[in-house]
Amino acid sequence: MSYIIALVKFLDSDQPFPVECFRTDLAAHDQIVVRLGNGQLRYALVVAIKYLNWDCKGRIECKASESSENHLGDIVLPYGSPINMGITTHAAFVFAAKGLGWIPLKPSQRTYRNVLGSTNETSTAYVFVRRNGIDIKISEKVSKELLKPYSLCQCSLSDGITVRHSLSHTSFNLFEGILRFCRSFAANGRDLERYFVPVGSSDKRTEELKAMSVARKSQHSEMQDIYDACSDGGGGPAYLGDGMWITSTGRIEDQGR
């Protein structure tokens, strides 16, 4: 699973191919090395960077300029690849938040991977980390002594000022955005409302995938209408003519006369 997805093109194809990306310093037109699902290494060109939180088979190993080739022309990766750069994972976000003084707590709900808490002069804030998003809550201040590391967090989103953010389809790196909230809250910032406008979408599909889904459903509906018109109601295949039959699932089969 990768929050950042790079759409890349290979030299022998014009079709963009999604791969996992674990660095924040890449942009369109960068030349990279991709490891495919079968383990093969290939050069590619970045077309676009998206925040989709997808599970892809391929991943970016490094920039092309960071790799080399042996005497056979095979790609040689740099030490430590795949190279990670910036805050791109849940673990990197939690590590960075703890570095800012936020206290790790134990989630009371299985929905959350991690919970972090902090207090400022007036309030207590919690950051709830989910597989597909991050939630924030600000409530009345509690004693800092109650926020003991890895103690059970009994609070929920049912009260206080809350928001639920989704990782997929954000227009910016949500991990970095929540870290900005962490800094602003610790500094007793007054302009915190902007962090409570929901971003992202729980639907991970792109507009192209949504359109394909609608087209498939429309086609299935049309075939279902044909089946209903031709079948005897028994649930078996219905004869269309010339040896062609249509099944109850809308599939056309050549079963002969």
mmCIF file of C-alpha atoms in Angstrom:
data_model
loop_
_atom_site.group_PDB
_atom_site.id
_atom_site.type_symbol
_atom_site.label_atom_id
_atom_site.label_comp_id
_atom_site.label_asym_id
_atom_site.label_seq_id
_atom_site.Cartn_x
_atom_site.Cartn_y
_atom_site.Cartn_z
ATOM 1 C CA MET A 1 0.000 0.000 0.000
ATOM 2 C CA SER A 2 1.371 3.411 -0.951
ATOM 3 C CA TYR A 3 -0.162 6.806 -0.212
ATOM 4 C CA ILE A 4 1.741 8.425 -3.073
ATOM 5 C CA ILE A 5 1.185 6.855 -6.484
ATOM 6 C CA ALA A 6 3.285 7.791 -9.495
ATOM 7 C CA LEU A 7 1.821 7.407 -12.971
ATOM 8 C CA VAL A 8 4.755 6.443 -15.179
ATOM 9 C CA LYS A 9 5.406 5.603 -18.823
ATOM 10 C CA PHE A 10 7.866 3.038 -20.097
ATOM 11 C CA LEU A 11 9.849 3.514 -23.312
ATOM 12 C CA ASP A 12 7.756 0.966 -25.224
ATOM 13 C CA SER A 13 4.333 2.221 -24.115
ATOM 14 C CA ASP A 14 2.261 5.395 -24.069
ATOM 15 C CA GLN A 15 -0.124 4.024 -21.433
ATOM 16 C CA PRO A 16 0.427 5.476 -17.912
ATOM 17 C CA PHE A 17 1.163 2.755 -15.359
ATOM 18 C CA PRO A 18 0.569 3.278 -11.603
ATOM 19 C CA VAL A 19 3.417 2.375 -9.237
ATOM 20 C CA GLU A 20 4.043 2.894 -5.541
ATOM 21 C CA CYS A 21 6.177 5.893 -4.618
ATOM 22 C CA PHE A 22 7.865 6.479 -1.267
ATOM 23 C CA ARG A 23 9.568 9.805 -1.858
ATOM 24 C CA THR A 24 8.347 13.397 -2.004
ATOM 25 C CA ASP A 25 11.063 14.849 -4.240
ATOM 26 C CA LEU A 26 9.745 13.501 -7.553
ATOM 27 C CA ALA A 27 7.786 15.419 -10.170
ATOM 28 C CA ALA A 28 6.536 15.007 -13.727
ATOM 29 C CA HIS A 29 9.273 14.316 -16.313
ATOM 30 C CA ASP A 30 11.691 12.840 -13.773
ATOM 31 C CA GLN A 31 13.464 9.712 -15.022
ATOM 32 C CA ILE A 32 13.267 6.826 -12.591
ATOM 33 C CA VAL A 33 13.894 3.106 -12.116
ATOM 34 C CA VAL A 34 10.818 0.961 -11.454
ATOM 35 C CA ARG A 35 10.704 -2.564 -10.063
ATOM 36 C CA LEU A 36 7.783 -4.445 -11.593
ATOM 37 C CA GLY A 37 5.742 -7.091 -9.815
ATOM 38 C CA ASN A 38 7.849 -9.842 -11.408
ATOM 39 C CA GLY A 39 11.045 -8.281 -10.043
ATOM 40 C CA GLN A 40 12.218 -6.808 -13.356
ATOM 41 C CA LEU A 41 13.903 -3.388 -13.249
ATOM 42 C CA ARG A 42 12.985 -0.876 -15.957
ATOM 43 C CA TYR A 43 13.607 2.767 -16.716
ATOM 44 C CA ALA A 44 10.487 4.934 -16.801
ATOM 45 C CA LEU A 45 9.342 8.547 -16.931
ATOM 46 C CA VAL A 46 7.091 10.121 -14.311
ATOM 47 C CA VAL A 47 3.887 11.471 -15.875
ATOM 48 C CA ALA A 48 2.135 12.625 -12.700
ATOM 49 C CA ILE A 49 2.155 12.244 -8.926
ATOM 50 C CA LYS A 50 -1.168 11.403 -7.250
ATOM 51 C CA TYR A 51 -2.291 10.858 -3.652
ATOM 52 C CA LEU A 52 -4.416 7.713 -4.020
ATOM 53 C CA ASN A 53 -3.387 5.270 -1.259
ATOM 54 C CA TRP A 54 -3.427 2.331 -3.679
ATOM 55 C CA ASP A 55 -1.900 -1.129 -3.486
ATOM 56 C CA CYS A 56 0.202 -1.522 -6.647
ATOM 57 C CA LYS A 57 2.538 -4.303 -7.764
ATOM 58 C CA GLY A 58 5.315 -2.044 -9.021
ATOM 59 C CA ARG A 59 7.307 0.547 -7.094
ATOM 60 C CA ILE A 60 9.888 3.249 -7.687
ATOM 61 C CA GLU A 61 13.342 2.168 -6.565
ATOM 62 C CA CYS A 62 15.310 5.341 -7.270
ATOM 63 C CA LYS A 63 15.942 8.117 -9.767
ATOM 64 C CA ALA A 64 17.651 7.004 -12.953
ATOM 65 C CA SER A 65 20.552 9.312 -12.086
ATOM 66 C CA GLU A 66 21.034 7.441 -8.789
ATOM 67 C CA SER A 67 21.446 4.078 -10.535
ATOM 68 C CA SER A 68 24.196 2.658 -12.723
ATOM 69 C CA GLU A 69 24.680 -0.205 -15.189
ATOM 70 C CA ASN A 70 27.029 -3.172 -15.176
ATOM 71 C CA HIS A 71 29.051 -4.417 -18.153
ATOM 72 C CA LEU A 72 26.015 -6.356 -19.395
ATOM 73 C CA GLY A 73 23.812 -3.280 -19.412
ATOM 74 C CA ASP A 74 21.752 -4.421 -16.432
ATOM 75 C CA ILE A 75 20.488 -1.757 -14.030
ATOM 76 C CA VAL A 76 22.391 -1.610 -10.737
ATOM 77 C CA LEU A 77 20.491 -0.007 -7.856
ATOM 78 C CA PRO A 78 22.162 2.240 -5.275
ATOM 79 C CA TYR A 79 22.722 0.963 -1.758
ATOM 80 C CA GLY A 80 19.611 1.148 0.409
ATOM 81 C CA SER A 81 17.031 1.171 -2.361
ATOM 82 C CA PRO A 82 14.141 1.616 -2.572
ATOM 83 C CA ILE A 83 15.095 5.125 -1.562
ATOM 84 C CA ASN A 84 12.582 6.744 0.811
ATOM 85 C CA MET A 85 12.385 10.522 0.986
ATOM 86 C CA GLY A 86 10.048 12.665 3.087
ATOM 87 C CA ILE A 87 6.886 11.792 5.019
ATOM 88 C CA THR A 88 5.170 9.201 2.823
ATOM 89 C CA THR A 89 3.953 6.476 5.203
ATOM 90 C CA HIS A 90 1.903 6.095 8.366
ATOM 91 C CA ALA A 91 5.011 5.040 10.286
ATOM 92 C CA ALA A 92 7.018 8.053 9.105
ATOM 93 C CA PHE A 93 4.169 10.374 10.101
ATOM 94 C CA VAL A 94 3.861 8.897 13.602
ATOM 95 C CA PHE A 95 7.637 9.090 14.083
ATOM 96 C CA ALA A 96 7.651 12.755 13.027
ATOM 97 C CA ALA A 97 4.684 13.614 15.283
ATOM 98 C CA LYS A 98 6.380 12.006 18.277
ATOM 99 C CA GLY A 99 9.457 14.058 17.431
ATOM 100 C CA LEU A 100 7.292 17.169 17.851
ATOM 101 C CA GLY A 101 6.373 16.070 21.370
ATOM 102 C CA TRP A 102 3.053 14.369 20.655
ATOM 103 C CA ILE A 103 2.397 11.473 23.018
ATOM 104 C CA PRO A 104 1.631 8.021 21.569
ATOM 105 C CA LEU A 105 -1.501 6.453 23.056
ATOM 106 C CA LYS A 106 -3.095 3.040 22.717
ATOM 107 C CA PRO A 107 -6.211 3.028 20.501
ATOM 108 C CA SER A 108 -9.400 1.721 22.096
ATOM 109 C CA GLN A 109 -10.910 0.990 18.666
ATOM 110 C CA ARG A 110 -9.498 -1.391 16.068
ATOM 111 C CA THR A 111 -10.311 1.197 13.412
ATOM 112 C CA TYR A 112 -7.181 3.106 14.364
ATOM 113 C CA ARG A 113 -3.569 2.117 13.914
ATOM 114 C CA ASN A 114 -2.228 4.860 16.157
ATOM 115 C CA VAL A 115 -3.462 7.653 18.406
ATOM 116 C CA LEU A 116 -1.384 10.652 19.462
ATOM 117 C CA GLY A 117 -2.285 13.302 22.028
ATOM 118 C CA SER A 118 -1.032 16.710 23.107
ATOM 119 C CA THR A 119 -2.079 19.654 25.265
ATOM 120 C CA ASN A 120 -1.532 23.384 24.889
ATOM 121 C CA GLU A 121 -2.548 26.320 27.083
ATOM 122 C CA THR A 122 -6.287 25.830 26.564
ATOM 123 C CA SER A 123 -7.089 22.472 24.961
ATOM 124 C CA THR A 124 -6.233 18.848 24.377
ATOM 125 C CA ALA A 125 -5.912 17.488 20.851
ATOM 126 C CA TYR A 126 -5.874 13.968 19.501
ATOM 127 C CA VAL A 127 -4.766 12.630 16.131
ATOM 128 C CA PHE A 128 -6.282 9.276 15.130
ATOM 129 C CA VAL A 129 -4.416 7.443 12.369
ATOM 130 C CA ARG A 130 -6.451 5.070 10.187
ATOM 131 C CA ARG A 131 -5.374 2.837 7.312
ATOM 132 C CA ASN A 132 -7.162 5.119 4.861
ATOM 133 C CA GLY A 133 -7.209 8.452 6.674
ATOM 134 C CA ILE A 134 -6.467 10.625 9.679
ATOM 135 C CA ASP A 135 -8.976 12.100 12.139
ATOM 136 C CA ILE A 136 -8.438 15.079 14.451
ATOM 137 C CA LYS A 137 -10.196 16.091 17.640
ATOM 138 C CA ILE A 138 -9.839 19.103 19.941
ATOM 139 C CA SER A 139 -11.549 18.996 23.332
ATOM 140 C CA GLU A 140 -11.346 20.586 26.748
ATOM 141 C CA LYS A 141 -7.919 20.535 28.303
ATOM 142 C CA VAL A 142 -7.019 17.567 30.455
ATOM 143 C CA SER A 143 -4.070 17.221 32.771
ATOM 144 C CA LYS A 144 -0.935 16.396 30.836
ATOM 145 C CA GLU A 145 -0.265 13.707 33.422
ATOM 146 C CA LEU A 146 -3.307 11.842 32.072
ATOM 147 C CA LEU A 147 -1.636 11.567 28.671
ATOM 148 C CA LYS A 148 0.780 8.851 29.651
ATOM 149 C CA PRO A 149 2.674 7.206 26.788
ATOM 150 C CA TYR A 150 0.833 4.154 25.456
ATOM 151 C CA SER A 151 -1.995 4.474 27.963
ATOM 152 C CA LEU A 152 -5.450 3.547 26.653
ATOM 153 C CA CYS A 153 -7.179 6.411 24.827
ATOM 154 C CA GLN A 154 -10.865 6.237 25.768
ATOM 155 C CA CYS A 155 -11.966 9.321 23.812
ATOM 156 C CA SER A 156 -13.949 9.236 20.574
ATOM 157 C CA LEU A 157 -15.088 11.581 17.822
ATOM 158 C CA SER A 158 -18.575 11.912 19.300
ATOM 159 C CA ASP A 159 -17.782 15.181 21.083
ATOM 160 C CA GLY A 160 -15.483 18.170 20.796
ATOM 161 C CA ILE A 161 -14.324 19.703 17.505
ATOM 162 C CA THR A 162 -13.655 16.850 15.094
ATOM 163 C CA VAL A 163 -12.897 16.105 11.453
ATOM 164 C CA ARG A 164 -12.290 12.983 9.375
ATOM 165 C CA HIS A 165 -9.775 13.238 6.543
ATOM 166 C CA SER A 166 -9.282 10.593 3.841
ATOM 167 C CA LEU A 167 -5.868 9.921 2.334
ATOM 168 C CA SER A 168 -7.109 9.136 -1.157
ATOM 169 C CA HIS A 169 -7.596 12.007 -3.624
ATOM 170 C CA THR A 170 -6.091 14.767 -1.482
ATOM 171 C CA SER A 171 -4.524 17.656 -3.386
ATOM 172 C CA PHE A 172 -1.547 17.791 -1.015
ATOM 173 C CA ASN A 173 0.414 15.458 1.248
ATOM 174 C CA LEU A 174 -2.016 14.919 4.136
ATOM 175 C CA PHE A 175 0.732 13.582 6.399
ATOM 176 C CA GLU A 176 2.599 16.874 6.021
ATOM 177 C CA GLY A 177 -0.642 18.815 6.495
ATOM 178 C CA ILE A 178 -1.417 17.106 9.805
ATOM 179 C CA LEU A 179 2.145 17.743 10.983
ATOM 180 C CA ARG A 180 1.503 21.442 10.315
ATOM 181 C CA PHE A 181 -1.562 21.134 12.556
ATOM 182 C CA CYS A 182 0.568 19.479 15.240
ATOM 183 C CA ARG A 183 2.980 22.417 15.195
ATOM 184 C CA SER A 184 0.215 25.029 15.132
ATOM 185 C CA PHE A 185 -1.627 23.445 18.046
ATOM 186 C CA ALA A 186 1.522 23.166 20.158
ATOM 187 C CA ALA A 187 2.230 26.847 19.481
ATOM 188 C CA ASN A 188 -1.303 27.801 20.645
ATOM 189 C CA GLY A 189 -2.217 28.871 17.137
ATOM 190 C CA ARG A 190 -5.584 30.575 16.738
ATOM 191 C CA ASP A 191 -6.173 29.749 13.084
ATOM 192 C CA LEU A 192 -6.918 26.042 13.502
ATOM 193 C CA GLU A 193 -10.293 26.018 11.724
ATOM 194 C CA ARG A 194 -8.617 25.415 8.363
ATOM 195 C CA TYR A 195 -7.486 21.993 9.552
ATOM 196 C CA PHE A 196 -11.098 20.981 10.200
ATOM 197 C CA VAL A 197 -12.286 21.131 6.597
ATOM 198 C CA PRO A 198 -12.511 17.488 5.406
ATOM 199 C CA VAL A 199 -10.218 16.587 2.526
ATOM 200 C CA GLY A 200 -9.841 13.483 0.378
ATOM 201 C CA SER A 201 -12.382 10.821 -0.509
ATOM 202 C CA SER A 202 -13.213 7.390 0.886
ATOM 203 C CA ASP A 203 -13.759 6.261 -2.726
ATOM 204 C CA LYS A 204 -10.287 5.494 -4.085
ATOM 205 C CA ARG A 205 -11.400 5.253 -7.717
ATOM 206 C CA THR A 206 -10.301 7.876 -10.218
ATOM 207 C CA GLU A 207 -12.878 9.536 -12.469
ATOM 208 C CA GLU A 208 -11.793 7.205 -15.281
ATOM 209 C CA LEU A 209 -12.403 4.130 -13.118
ATOM 210 C CA LYS A 210 -15.778 5.480 -12.019
ATOM 211 C CA ALA A 211 -16.780 5.992 -15.663
ATOM 212 C CA MET A 212 -15.684 2.437 -16.513
ATOM 213 C CA SER A 213 -17.746 1.093 -13.607
ATOM 214 C CA VAL A 214 -20.844 2.969 -14.797
ATOM 215 C CA ALA A 215 -20.328 1.651 -18.339
ATOM 216 C CA ARG A 216 -19.993 -1.940 -17.100
ATOM 217 C CA LYS A 217 -23.147 -1.631 -14.997
ATOM 218 C CA SER A 218 -25.037 -0.155 -17.954
ATOM 219 C CA GLN A 219 -23.886 -2.967 -20.238
ATOM 220 C CA HIS A 220 -24.791 -5.592 -17.636
ATOM 221 C CA SER A 221 -28.248 -4.038 -17.261
ATOM 222 C CA GLU A 222 -28.810 -4.170 -21.033
ATOM 223 C CA MET A 223 -27.756 -7.828 -21.221
ATOM 224 C CA GLN A 224 -29.960 -8.636 -18.236
ATOM 225 C CA ASP A 225 -32.938 -7.092 -20.063
ATOM 226 C CA ILE A 226 -32.206 -9.279 -23.093
ATOM 227 C CA TYR A 227 -31.986 -12.389 -20.919
ATOM 228 C CA ASP A 228 -35.247 -11.575 -19.149
ATOM 229 C CA ALA A 229 -36.962 -11.122 -22.508
ATOM 230 C CA CYS A 230 -35.693 -14.432 -23.921
ATOM 231 C CA SER A 231 -35.664 -16.785 -20.923
ATOM 232 C CA ASP A 232 -38.460 -19.069 -19.758
ATOM 233 C CA GLY A 233 -38.008 -17.917 -16.171
ATOM 234 C CA GLY A 234 -36.284 -21.120 -15.085
ATOM 235 C CA GLY A 235 -32.871 -19.551 -14.585
ATOM 236 C CA GLY A 236 -31.136 -21.534 -17.329
ATOM 237 C CA PRO A 237 -29.524 -20.202 -20.530
ATOM 238 C CA ALA A 238 -31.879 -18.571 -23.037
ATOM 239 C CA TYR A 239 -31.575 -19.257 -26.779
ATOM 240 C CA LEU A 240 -30.886 -16.216 -28.966
ATOM 241 C CA GLY A 241 -30.563 -17.948 -32.341
ATOM 242 C CA ASP A 242 -27.776 -19.294 -34.604
ATOM 243 C CA GLY A 243 -26.481 -21.449 -31.759
ATOM 244 C CA MET A 244 -25.927 -18.489 -29.434
ATOM 245 C CA TRP A 245 -27.224 -18.534 -25.861
ATOM 246 C CA ILE A 246 -27.298 -15.932 -23.095
ATOM 247 C CA THR A 247 -26.801 -16.967 -19.468
ATOM 248 C CA SER A 248 -28.523 -15.545 -16.411
ATOM 249 C CA THR A 249 -25.384 -13.475 -15.736
ATOM 250 C CA GLY A 250 -25.615 -11.810 -19.156
ATOM 251 C CA ARG A 251 -22.741 -13.761 -20.754
ATOM 252 C CA ILE A 252 -23.051 -14.816 -24.410
ATOM 253 C CA GLU A 253 -22.028 -18.421 -25.170
ATOM 254 C CA ASP A 254 -21.863 -20.481 -28.369
ATOM 255 C CA GLN A 255 -23.507 -23.739 -27.260
ATOM 256 C CA GLY A 256 -24.857 -24.761 -30.655
ATOM 257 C CA ARG A 257 -28.449 -25.402 -31.590
#
